[in-house]
Short mmCIF file of the C-alpha atoms (twelve columns), coordinates in Angstrom:
data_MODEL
# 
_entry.id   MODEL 
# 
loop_
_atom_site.group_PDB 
_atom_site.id 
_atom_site.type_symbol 
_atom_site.label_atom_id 
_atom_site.label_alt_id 
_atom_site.label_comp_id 
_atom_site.label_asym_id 
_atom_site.label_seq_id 
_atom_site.Cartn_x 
_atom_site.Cartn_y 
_atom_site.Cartn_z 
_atom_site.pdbx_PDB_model_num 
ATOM 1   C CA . UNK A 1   0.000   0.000   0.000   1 
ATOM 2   C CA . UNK A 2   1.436   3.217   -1.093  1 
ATOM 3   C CA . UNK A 3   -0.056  6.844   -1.192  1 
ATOM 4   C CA . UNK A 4   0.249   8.567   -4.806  1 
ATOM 5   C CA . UNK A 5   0.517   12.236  -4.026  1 
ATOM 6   C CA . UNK A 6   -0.107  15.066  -7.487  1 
ATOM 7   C CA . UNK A 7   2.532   17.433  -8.672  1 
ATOM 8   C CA . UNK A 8   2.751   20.734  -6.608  1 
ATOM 9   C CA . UNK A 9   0.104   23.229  -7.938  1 
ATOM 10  C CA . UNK A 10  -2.480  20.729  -9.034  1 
ATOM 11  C CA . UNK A 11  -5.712  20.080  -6.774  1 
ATOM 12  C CA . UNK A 12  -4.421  17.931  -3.597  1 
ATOM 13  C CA . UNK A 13  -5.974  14.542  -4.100  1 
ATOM 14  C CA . UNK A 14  -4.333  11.436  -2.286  1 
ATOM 15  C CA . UNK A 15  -4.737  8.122   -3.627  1 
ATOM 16  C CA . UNK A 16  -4.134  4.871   -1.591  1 
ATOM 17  C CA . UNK A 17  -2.521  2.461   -4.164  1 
ATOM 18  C CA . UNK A 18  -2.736  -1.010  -3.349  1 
ATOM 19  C CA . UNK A 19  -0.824  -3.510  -6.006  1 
ATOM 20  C CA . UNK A 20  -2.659  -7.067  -6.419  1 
ATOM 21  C CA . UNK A 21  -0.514  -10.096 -8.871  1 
ATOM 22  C CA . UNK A 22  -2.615  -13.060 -9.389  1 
ATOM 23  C CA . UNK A 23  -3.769  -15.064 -11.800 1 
ATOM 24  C CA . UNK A 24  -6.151  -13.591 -14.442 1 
ATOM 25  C CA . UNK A 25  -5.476  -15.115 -17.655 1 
ATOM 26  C CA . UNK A 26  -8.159  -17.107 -18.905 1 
ATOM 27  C CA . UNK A 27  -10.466 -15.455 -21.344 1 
ATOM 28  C CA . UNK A 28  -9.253  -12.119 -20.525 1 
ATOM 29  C CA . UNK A 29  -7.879  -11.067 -24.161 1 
ATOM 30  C CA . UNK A 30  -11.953 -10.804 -24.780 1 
ATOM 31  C CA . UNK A 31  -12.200 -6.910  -23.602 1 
ATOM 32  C CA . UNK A 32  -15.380 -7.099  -21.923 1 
ATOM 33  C CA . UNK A 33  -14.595 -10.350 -20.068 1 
ATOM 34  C CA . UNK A 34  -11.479 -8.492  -18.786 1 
ATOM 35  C CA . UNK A 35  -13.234 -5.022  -17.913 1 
ATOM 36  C CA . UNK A 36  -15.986 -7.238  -16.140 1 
ATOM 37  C CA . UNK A 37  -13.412 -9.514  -14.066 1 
ATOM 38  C CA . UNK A 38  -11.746 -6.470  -12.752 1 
ATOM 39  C CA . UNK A 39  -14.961 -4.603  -11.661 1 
ATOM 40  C CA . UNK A 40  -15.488 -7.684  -9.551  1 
ATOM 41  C CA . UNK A 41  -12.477 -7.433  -7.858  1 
ATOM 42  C CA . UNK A 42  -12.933 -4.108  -7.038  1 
ATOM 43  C CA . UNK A 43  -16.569 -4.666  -5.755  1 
ATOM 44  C CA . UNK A 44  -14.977 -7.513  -3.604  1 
ATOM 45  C CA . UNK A 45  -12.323 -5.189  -1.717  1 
ATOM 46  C CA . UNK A 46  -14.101 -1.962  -1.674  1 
ATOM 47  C CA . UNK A 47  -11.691 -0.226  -4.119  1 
ATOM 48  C CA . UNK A 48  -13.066 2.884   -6.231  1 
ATOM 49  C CA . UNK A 49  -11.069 2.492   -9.649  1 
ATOM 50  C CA . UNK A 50  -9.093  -0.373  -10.908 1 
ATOM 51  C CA . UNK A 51  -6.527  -0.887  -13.331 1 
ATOM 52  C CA . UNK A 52  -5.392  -4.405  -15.013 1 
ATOM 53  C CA . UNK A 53  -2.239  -4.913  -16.306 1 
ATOM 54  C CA . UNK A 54  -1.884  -7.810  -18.001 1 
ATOM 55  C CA . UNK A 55  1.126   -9.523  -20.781 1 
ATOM 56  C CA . UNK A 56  -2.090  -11.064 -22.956 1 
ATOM 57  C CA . UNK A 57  -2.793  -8.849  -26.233 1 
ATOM 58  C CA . UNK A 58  -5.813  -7.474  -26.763 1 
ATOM 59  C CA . UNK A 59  -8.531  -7.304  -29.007 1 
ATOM 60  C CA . UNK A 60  -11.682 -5.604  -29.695 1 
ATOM 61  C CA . UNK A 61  -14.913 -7.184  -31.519 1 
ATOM 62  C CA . UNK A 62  -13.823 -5.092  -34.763 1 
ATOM 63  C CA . UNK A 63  -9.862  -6.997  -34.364 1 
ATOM 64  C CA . UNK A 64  -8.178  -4.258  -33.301 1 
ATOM 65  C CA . UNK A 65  -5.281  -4.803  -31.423 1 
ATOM 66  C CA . UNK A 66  -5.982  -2.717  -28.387 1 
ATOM 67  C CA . UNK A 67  -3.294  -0.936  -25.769 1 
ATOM 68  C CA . UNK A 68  -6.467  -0.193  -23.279 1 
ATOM 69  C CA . UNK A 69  -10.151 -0.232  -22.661 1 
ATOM 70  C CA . UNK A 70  -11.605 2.221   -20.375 1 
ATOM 71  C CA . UNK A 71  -14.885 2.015   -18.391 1 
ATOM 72  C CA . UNK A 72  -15.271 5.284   -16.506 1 
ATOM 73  C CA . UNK A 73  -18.258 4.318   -15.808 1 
ATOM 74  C CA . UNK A 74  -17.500 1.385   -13.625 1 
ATOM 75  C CA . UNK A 75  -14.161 3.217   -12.730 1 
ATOM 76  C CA . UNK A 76  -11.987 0.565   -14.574 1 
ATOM 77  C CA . UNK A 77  -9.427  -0.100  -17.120 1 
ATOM 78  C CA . UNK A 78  -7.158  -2.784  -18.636 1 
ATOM 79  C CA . UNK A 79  -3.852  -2.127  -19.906 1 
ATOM 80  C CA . UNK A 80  -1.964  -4.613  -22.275 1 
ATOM 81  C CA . UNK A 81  1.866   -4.741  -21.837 1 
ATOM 82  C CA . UNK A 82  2.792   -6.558  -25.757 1 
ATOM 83  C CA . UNK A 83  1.161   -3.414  -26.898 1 
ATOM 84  C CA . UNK A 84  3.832   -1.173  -25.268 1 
ATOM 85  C CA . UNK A 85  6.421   -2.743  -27.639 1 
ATOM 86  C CA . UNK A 86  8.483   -4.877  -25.377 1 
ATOM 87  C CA . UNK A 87  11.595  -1.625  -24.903 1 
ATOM 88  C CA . UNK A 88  11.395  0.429   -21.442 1 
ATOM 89  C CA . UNK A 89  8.158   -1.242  -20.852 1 
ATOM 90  C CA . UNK A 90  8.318   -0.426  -17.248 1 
ATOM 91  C CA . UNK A 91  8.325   3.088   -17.601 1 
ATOM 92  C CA . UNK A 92  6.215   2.807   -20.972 1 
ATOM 93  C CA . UNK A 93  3.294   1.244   -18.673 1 
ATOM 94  C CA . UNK A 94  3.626   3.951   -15.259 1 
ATOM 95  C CA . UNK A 95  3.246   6.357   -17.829 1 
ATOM 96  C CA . UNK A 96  0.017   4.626   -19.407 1 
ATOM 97  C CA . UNK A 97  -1.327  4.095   -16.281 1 
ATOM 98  C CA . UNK A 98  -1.295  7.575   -15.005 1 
ATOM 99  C CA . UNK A 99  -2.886  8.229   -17.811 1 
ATOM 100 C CA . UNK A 100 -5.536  5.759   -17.166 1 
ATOM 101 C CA . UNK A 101 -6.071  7.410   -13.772 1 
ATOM 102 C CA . UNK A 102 -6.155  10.995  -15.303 1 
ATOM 103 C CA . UNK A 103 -8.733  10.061  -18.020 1 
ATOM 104 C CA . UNK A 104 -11.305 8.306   -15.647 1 
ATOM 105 C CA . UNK A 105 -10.981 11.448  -13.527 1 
ATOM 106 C CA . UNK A 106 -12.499 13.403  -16.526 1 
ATOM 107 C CA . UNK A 107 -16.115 14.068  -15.674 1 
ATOM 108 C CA . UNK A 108 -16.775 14.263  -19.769 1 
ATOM 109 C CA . UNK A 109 -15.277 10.656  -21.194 1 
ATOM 110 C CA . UNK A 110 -17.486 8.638   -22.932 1 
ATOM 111 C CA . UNK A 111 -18.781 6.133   -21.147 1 
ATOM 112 C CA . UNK A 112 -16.518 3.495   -22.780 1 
ATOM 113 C CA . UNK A 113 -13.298 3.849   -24.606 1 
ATOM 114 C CA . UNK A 114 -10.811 1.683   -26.906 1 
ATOM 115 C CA . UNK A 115 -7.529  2.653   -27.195 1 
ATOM 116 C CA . UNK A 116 -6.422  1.282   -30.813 1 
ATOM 117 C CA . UNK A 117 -3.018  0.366   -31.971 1 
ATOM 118 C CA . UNK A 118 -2.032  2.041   -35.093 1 
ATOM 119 C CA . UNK A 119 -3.257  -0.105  -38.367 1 
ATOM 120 C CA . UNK A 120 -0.067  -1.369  -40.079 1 
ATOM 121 C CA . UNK A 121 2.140   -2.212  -37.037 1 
ATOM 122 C CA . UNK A 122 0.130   -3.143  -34.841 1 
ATOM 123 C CA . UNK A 123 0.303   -6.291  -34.578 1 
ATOM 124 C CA . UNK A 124 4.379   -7.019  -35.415 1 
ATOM 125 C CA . UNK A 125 4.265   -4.454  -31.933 1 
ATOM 126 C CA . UNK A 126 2.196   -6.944  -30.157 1 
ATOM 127 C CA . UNK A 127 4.258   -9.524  -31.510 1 
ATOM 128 C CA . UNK A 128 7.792   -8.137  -30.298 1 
ATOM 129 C CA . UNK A 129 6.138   -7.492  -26.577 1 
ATOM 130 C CA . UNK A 130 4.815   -10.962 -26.144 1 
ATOM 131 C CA . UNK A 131 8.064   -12.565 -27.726 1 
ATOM 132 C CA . UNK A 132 10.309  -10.087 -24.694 1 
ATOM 133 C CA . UNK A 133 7.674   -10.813 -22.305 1 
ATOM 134 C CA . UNK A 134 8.600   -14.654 -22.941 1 
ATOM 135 C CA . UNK A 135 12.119  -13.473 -22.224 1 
ATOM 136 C CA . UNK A 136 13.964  -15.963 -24.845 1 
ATOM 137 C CA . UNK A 137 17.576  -15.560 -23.673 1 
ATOM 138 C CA . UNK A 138 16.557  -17.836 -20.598 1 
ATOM 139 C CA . UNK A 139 15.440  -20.804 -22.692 1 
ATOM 140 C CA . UNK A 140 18.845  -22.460 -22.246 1 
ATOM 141 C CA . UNK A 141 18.577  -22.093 -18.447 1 
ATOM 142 C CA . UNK A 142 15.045  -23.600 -18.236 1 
ATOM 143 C CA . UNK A 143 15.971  -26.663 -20.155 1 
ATOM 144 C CA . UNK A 144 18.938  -27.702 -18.139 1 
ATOM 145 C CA . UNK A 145 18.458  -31.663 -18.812 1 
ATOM 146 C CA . UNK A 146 18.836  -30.275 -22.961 1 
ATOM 147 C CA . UNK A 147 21.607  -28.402 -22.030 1 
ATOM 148 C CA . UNK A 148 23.533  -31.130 -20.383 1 
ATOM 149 C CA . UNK A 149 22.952  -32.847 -23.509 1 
ATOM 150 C CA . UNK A 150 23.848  -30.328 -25.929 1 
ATOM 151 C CA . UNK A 151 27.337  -29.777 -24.166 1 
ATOM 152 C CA . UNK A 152 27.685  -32.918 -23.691 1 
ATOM 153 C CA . UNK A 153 27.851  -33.982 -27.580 1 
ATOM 154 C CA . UNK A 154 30.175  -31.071 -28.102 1 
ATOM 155 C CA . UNK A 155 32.703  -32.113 -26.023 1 
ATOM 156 C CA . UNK A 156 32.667  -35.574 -27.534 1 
ATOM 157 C CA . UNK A 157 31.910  -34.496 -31.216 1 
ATOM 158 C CA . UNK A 158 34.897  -32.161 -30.689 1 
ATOM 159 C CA . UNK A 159 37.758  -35.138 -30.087 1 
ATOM 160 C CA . UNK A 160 36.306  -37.497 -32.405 1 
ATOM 161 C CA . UNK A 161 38.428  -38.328 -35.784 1 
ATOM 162 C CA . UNK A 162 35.341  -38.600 -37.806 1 
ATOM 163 C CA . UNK A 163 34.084  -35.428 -36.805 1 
ATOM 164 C CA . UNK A 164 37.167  -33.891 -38.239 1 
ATOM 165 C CA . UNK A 165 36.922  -35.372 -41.796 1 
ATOM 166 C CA . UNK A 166 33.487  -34.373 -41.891 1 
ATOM 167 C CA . UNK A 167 33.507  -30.688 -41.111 1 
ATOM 168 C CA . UNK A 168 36.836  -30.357 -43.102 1 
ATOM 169 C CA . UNK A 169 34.772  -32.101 -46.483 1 
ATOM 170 C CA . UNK A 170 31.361  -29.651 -45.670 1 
ATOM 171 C CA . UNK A 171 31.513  -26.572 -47.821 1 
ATOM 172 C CA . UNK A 172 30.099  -23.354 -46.164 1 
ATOM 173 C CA . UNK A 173 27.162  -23.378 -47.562 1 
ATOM 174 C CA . UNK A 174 26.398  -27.229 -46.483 1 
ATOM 175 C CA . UNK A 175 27.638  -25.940 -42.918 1 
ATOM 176 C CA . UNK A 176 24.609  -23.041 -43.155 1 
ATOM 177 C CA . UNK A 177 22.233  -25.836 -44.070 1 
ATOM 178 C CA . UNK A 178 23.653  -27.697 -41.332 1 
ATOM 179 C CA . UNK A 179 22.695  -24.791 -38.932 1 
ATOM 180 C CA . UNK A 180 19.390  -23.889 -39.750 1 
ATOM 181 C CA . UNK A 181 17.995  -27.883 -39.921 1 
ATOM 182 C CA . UNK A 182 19.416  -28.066 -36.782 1 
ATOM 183 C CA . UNK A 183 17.997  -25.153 -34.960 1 
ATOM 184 C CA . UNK A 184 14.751  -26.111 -37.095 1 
ATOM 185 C CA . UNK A 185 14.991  -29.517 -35.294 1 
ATOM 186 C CA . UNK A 186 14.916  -28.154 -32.099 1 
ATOM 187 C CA . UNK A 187 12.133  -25.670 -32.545 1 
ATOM 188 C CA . UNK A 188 10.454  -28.657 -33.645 1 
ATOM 189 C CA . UNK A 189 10.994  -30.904 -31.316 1 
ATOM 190 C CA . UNK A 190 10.102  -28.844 -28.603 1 
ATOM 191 C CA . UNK A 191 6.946   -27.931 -29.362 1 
ATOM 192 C CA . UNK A 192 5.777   -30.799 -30.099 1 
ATOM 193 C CA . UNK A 193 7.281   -32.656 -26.698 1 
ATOM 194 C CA . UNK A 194 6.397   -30.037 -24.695 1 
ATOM 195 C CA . UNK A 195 2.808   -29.510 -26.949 1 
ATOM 196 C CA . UNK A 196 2.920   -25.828 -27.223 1 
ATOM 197 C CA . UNK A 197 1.147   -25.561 -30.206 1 
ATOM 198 C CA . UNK A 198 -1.789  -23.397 -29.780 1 
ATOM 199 C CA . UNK A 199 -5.471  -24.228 -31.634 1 
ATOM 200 C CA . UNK A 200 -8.435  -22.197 -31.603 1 
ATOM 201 C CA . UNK A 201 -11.293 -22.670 -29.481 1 
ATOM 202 C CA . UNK A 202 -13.582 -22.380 -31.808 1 
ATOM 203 C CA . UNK A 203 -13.887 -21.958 -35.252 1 
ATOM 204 C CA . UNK A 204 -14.302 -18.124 -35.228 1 
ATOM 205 C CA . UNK A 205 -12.433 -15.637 -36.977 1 
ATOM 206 C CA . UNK A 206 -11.093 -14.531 -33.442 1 
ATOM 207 C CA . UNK A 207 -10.064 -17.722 -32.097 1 
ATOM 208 C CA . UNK A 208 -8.214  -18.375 -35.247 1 
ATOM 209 C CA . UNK A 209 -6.375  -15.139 -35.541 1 
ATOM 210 C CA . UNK A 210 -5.521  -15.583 -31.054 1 
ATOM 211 C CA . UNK A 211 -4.486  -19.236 -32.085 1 
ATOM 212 C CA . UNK A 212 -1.862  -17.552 -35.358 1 
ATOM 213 C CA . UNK A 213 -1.268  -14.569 -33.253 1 
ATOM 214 C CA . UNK A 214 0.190   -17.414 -30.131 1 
ATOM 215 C CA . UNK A 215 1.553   -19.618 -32.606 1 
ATOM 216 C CA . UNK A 216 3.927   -17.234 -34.287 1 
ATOM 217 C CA . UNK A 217 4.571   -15.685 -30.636 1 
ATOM 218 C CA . UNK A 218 5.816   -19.306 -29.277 1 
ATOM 219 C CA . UNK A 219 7.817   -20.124 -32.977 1 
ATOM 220 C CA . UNK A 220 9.948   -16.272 -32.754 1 
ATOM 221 C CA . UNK A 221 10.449  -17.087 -28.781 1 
ATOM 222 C CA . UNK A 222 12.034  -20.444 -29.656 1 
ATOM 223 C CA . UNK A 223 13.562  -19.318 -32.301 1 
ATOM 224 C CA . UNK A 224 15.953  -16.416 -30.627 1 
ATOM 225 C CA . UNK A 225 15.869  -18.801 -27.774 1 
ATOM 226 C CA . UNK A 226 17.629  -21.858 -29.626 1 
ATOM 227 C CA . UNK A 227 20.189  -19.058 -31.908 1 
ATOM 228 C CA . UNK A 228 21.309  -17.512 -28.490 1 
ATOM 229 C CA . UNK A 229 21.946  -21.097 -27.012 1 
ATOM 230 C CA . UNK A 230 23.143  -21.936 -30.461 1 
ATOM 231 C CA . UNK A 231 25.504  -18.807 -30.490 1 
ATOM 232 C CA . UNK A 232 27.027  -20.118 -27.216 1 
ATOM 233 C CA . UNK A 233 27.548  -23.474 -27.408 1 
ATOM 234 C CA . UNK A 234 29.766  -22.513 -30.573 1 
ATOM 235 C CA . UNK A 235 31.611  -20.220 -28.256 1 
ATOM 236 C CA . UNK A 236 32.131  -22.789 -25.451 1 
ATOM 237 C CA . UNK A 237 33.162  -25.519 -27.968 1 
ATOM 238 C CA . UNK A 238 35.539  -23.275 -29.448 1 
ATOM 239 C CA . UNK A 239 36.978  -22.526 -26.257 1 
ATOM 240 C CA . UNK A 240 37.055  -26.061 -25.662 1 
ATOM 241 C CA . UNK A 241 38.613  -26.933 -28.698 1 
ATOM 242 C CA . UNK A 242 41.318  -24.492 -28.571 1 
ATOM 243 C CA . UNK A 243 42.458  -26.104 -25.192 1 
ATOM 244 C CA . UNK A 244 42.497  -29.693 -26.255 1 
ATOM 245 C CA . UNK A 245 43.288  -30.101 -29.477 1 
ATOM 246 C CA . UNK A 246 46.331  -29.678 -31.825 1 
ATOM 247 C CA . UNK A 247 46.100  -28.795 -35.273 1 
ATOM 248 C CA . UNK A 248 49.286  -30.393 -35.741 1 
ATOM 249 C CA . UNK A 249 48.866  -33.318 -34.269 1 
ATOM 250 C CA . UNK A 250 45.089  -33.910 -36.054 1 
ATOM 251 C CA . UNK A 251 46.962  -33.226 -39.287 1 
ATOM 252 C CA . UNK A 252 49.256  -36.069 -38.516 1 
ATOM 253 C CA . UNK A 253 46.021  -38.470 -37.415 1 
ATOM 254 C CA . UNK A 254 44.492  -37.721 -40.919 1 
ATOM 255 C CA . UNK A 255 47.321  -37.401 -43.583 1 
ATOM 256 C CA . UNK A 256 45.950  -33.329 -44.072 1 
ATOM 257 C CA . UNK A 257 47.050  -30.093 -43.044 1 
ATOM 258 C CA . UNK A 258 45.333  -28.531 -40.660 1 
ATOM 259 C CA . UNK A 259 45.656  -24.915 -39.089 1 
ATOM 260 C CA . UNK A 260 43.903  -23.262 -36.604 1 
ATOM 261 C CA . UNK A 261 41.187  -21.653 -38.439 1 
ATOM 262 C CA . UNK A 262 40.106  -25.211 -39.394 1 
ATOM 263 C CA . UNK A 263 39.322  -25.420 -35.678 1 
ATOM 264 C CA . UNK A 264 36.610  -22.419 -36.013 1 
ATOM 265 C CA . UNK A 265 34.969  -24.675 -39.197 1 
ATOM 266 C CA . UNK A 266 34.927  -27.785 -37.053 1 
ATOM 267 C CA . UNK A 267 33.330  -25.713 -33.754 1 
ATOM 268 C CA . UNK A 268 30.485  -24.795 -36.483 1 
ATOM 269 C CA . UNK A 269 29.593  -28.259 -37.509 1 
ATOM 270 C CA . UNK A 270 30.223  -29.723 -33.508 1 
ATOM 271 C CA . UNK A 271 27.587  -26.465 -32.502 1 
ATOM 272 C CA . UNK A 272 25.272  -27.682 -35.364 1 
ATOM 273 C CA . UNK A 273 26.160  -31.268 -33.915 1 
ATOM 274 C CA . UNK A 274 25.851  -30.352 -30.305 1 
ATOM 275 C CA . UNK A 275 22.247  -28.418 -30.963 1 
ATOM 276 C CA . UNK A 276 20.377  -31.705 -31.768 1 
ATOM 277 C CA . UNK A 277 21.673  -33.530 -29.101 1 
ATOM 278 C CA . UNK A 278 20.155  -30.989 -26.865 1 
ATOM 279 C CA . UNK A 279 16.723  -31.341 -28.711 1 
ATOM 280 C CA . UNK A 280 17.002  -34.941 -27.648 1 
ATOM 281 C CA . UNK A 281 17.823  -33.860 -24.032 1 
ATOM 282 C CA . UNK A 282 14.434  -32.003 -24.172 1 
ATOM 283 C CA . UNK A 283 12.761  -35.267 -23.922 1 
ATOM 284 C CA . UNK A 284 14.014  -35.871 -20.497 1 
ATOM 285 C CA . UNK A 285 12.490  -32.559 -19.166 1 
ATOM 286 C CA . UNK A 286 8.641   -32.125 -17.851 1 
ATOM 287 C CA . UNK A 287 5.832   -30.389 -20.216 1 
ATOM 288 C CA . UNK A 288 5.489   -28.128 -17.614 1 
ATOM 289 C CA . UNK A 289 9.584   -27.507 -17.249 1 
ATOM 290 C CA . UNK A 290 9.455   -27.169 -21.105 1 
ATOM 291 C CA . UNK A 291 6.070   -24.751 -21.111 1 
ATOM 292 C CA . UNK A 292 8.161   -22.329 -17.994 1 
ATOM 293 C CA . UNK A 293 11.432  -21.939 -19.843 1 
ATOM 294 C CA . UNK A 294 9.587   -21.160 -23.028 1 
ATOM 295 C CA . UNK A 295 6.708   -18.713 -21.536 1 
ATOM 296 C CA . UNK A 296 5.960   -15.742 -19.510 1 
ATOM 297 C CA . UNK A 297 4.011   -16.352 -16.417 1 
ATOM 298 C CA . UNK A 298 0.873   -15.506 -17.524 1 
ATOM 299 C CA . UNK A 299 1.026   -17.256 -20.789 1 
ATOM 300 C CA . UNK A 300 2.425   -20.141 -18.684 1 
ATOM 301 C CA . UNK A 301 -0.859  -20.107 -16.613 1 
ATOM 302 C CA . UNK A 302 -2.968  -19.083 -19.146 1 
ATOM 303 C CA . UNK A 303 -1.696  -22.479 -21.414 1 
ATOM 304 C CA . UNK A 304 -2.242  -24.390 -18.300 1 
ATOM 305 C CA . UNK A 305 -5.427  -23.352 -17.893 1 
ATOM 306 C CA . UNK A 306 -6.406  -23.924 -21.305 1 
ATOM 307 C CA . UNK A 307 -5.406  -27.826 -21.150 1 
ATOM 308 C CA . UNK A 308 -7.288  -28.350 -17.580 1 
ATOM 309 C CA . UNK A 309 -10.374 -27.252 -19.419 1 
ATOM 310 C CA . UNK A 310 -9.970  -28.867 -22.304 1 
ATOM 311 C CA . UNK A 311 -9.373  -32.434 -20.214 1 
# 
């Protein structure tokens, strides 16, 4: 509980703040559904205006993506964070929600209000704040069993003869192909082990543009996820590689020359290597271990919710 106090010079008007996390997920990117929870949780605790802030997009009944609705009548409002962008959200929303508390304040507001996104970029916006809200650079962390795995097969791909023939015969353009199926691998095989593929409820326009708009949310999260852990397991297998390993001494093993910056060509094809052995350590962690490293909390419960309904 906190006391919000105006600027000097403007009318004296003290607000008690009181800050509430909890659950509030399901069915709340429907506007009205959202607007009507709230007002129930500020009938139940005596409060006179409420404010929900919540990292589920939102959508009007025209599909508009939507940074607020506003009920002045019933003295509440819901605020999407995605909307904000996903950069200096924190200060993006304090401002929005000041300005929540200002425009309910005005005796002449309409009795409700929408406030759009703008048409064209709306909805790459809403996009880029739910991928940040899923916070991808912790993907590797959450899946520890995967990346056990992962370093695993890099430290053994990295001494083995064969390994060495085989990155030294791959062109670079083989070697990019040998990235991308492997990260594509691993996006795969994590959503469908861990089942994160979203469908629609129903077979509504809405529901089918939620289910795309989740669906390509989940597919950019892995994505950056598995090229960040990608990024570093060529870093630590490079490191690796540069302490063990001779290229002297492998040129001798295989009749070749080898130099040093053949060790930076093998490191790509152990990484690419090393990557689908940690799509097979996925398989050792939980749905729900898989679901928390790849979601926000609230699309965590919201997901969650979703499959105990649905059972």
């Amino acid at each position: 509980m906190t006391d919000l106090v105006p600027p000097a010079g403007a009318d004296v008007q003290v607000w008690d703040i009181e800050i509430m996390s909890e659950p509030f997920t399901l069915g709340s990117e429907d506007v009205d559904v959202a607007l009507a929870r709230l007002r129930a949780h500020a009938e139940q605790r005596a409060w006179d205006l409420v404010i929900g802030v919540t990292e589920l997009p939102l959508r009007d009944v025209d599909g508009r993506y939507l940074l607020a609705a506003i009920d002045p009548r019933r003295q509440s409002a819901v605020l999407s964070l995605p909307a904000l962008g996903g950069f200096r959200v924190g200060t993006r929303a304090r401002h929005a929600v000041r300005g929540l508390v200002s425009g309910m304040a005005e005796p002449m507001m309409p009795e409700e209000q929408r406030l759009p996104l703008p048409g064209v970029s709306a909805r790459g916006r809403v996009l880029l704040g739910m991928v940040l809200a899923n916070r991808p650079w912790l993907l590797a962390a959450g899946l520890k069993s995967a990346l056990v795995a992962a370093l695993a097969t890099g430290a053994v791909a990295t001494i083995e003869p064969t390994v060495w023939l085989l990155a030294a015969s791959l062109s670079g353009w083989r070697l990019a192909v040998a990235t991308i199926v492997s990260i594509a691998i691993v996006i795969t095989w994590i959503v469908i082990d861990g089942e994160l593929w979203d469908r629609p409820e129903d077979d509504s326009a809405q529901a089918r543009e939620r289910s795309r708009l989740y669906n390509t949310s989940t597919l950019l999260t892995l994505t950056v996820g598995v090229v960040i852990c990608y990024f570093g397991l060529y870093v630590v297998n490079l490191a690796w590689a540069l302490f063990v390993l001779d290229p002297a001494v492998m040129g001798d093993s295989l009749g070749a020359s080898f130099g040093y910056g053949d060790l930076f060509v093998l490191t790509w094809f152990v990484a690419s290597v090393a990557t689908i052995g940690g799509a097979l350590g996925t398989g050792l962690e939980s749905d729900d271990a898989i679901r928390a490293a790849a979601y926000s909390k609230r699309e965590e419960d919201r997901r969650a919710r979703l499959a105990g309904d649905s059972t």
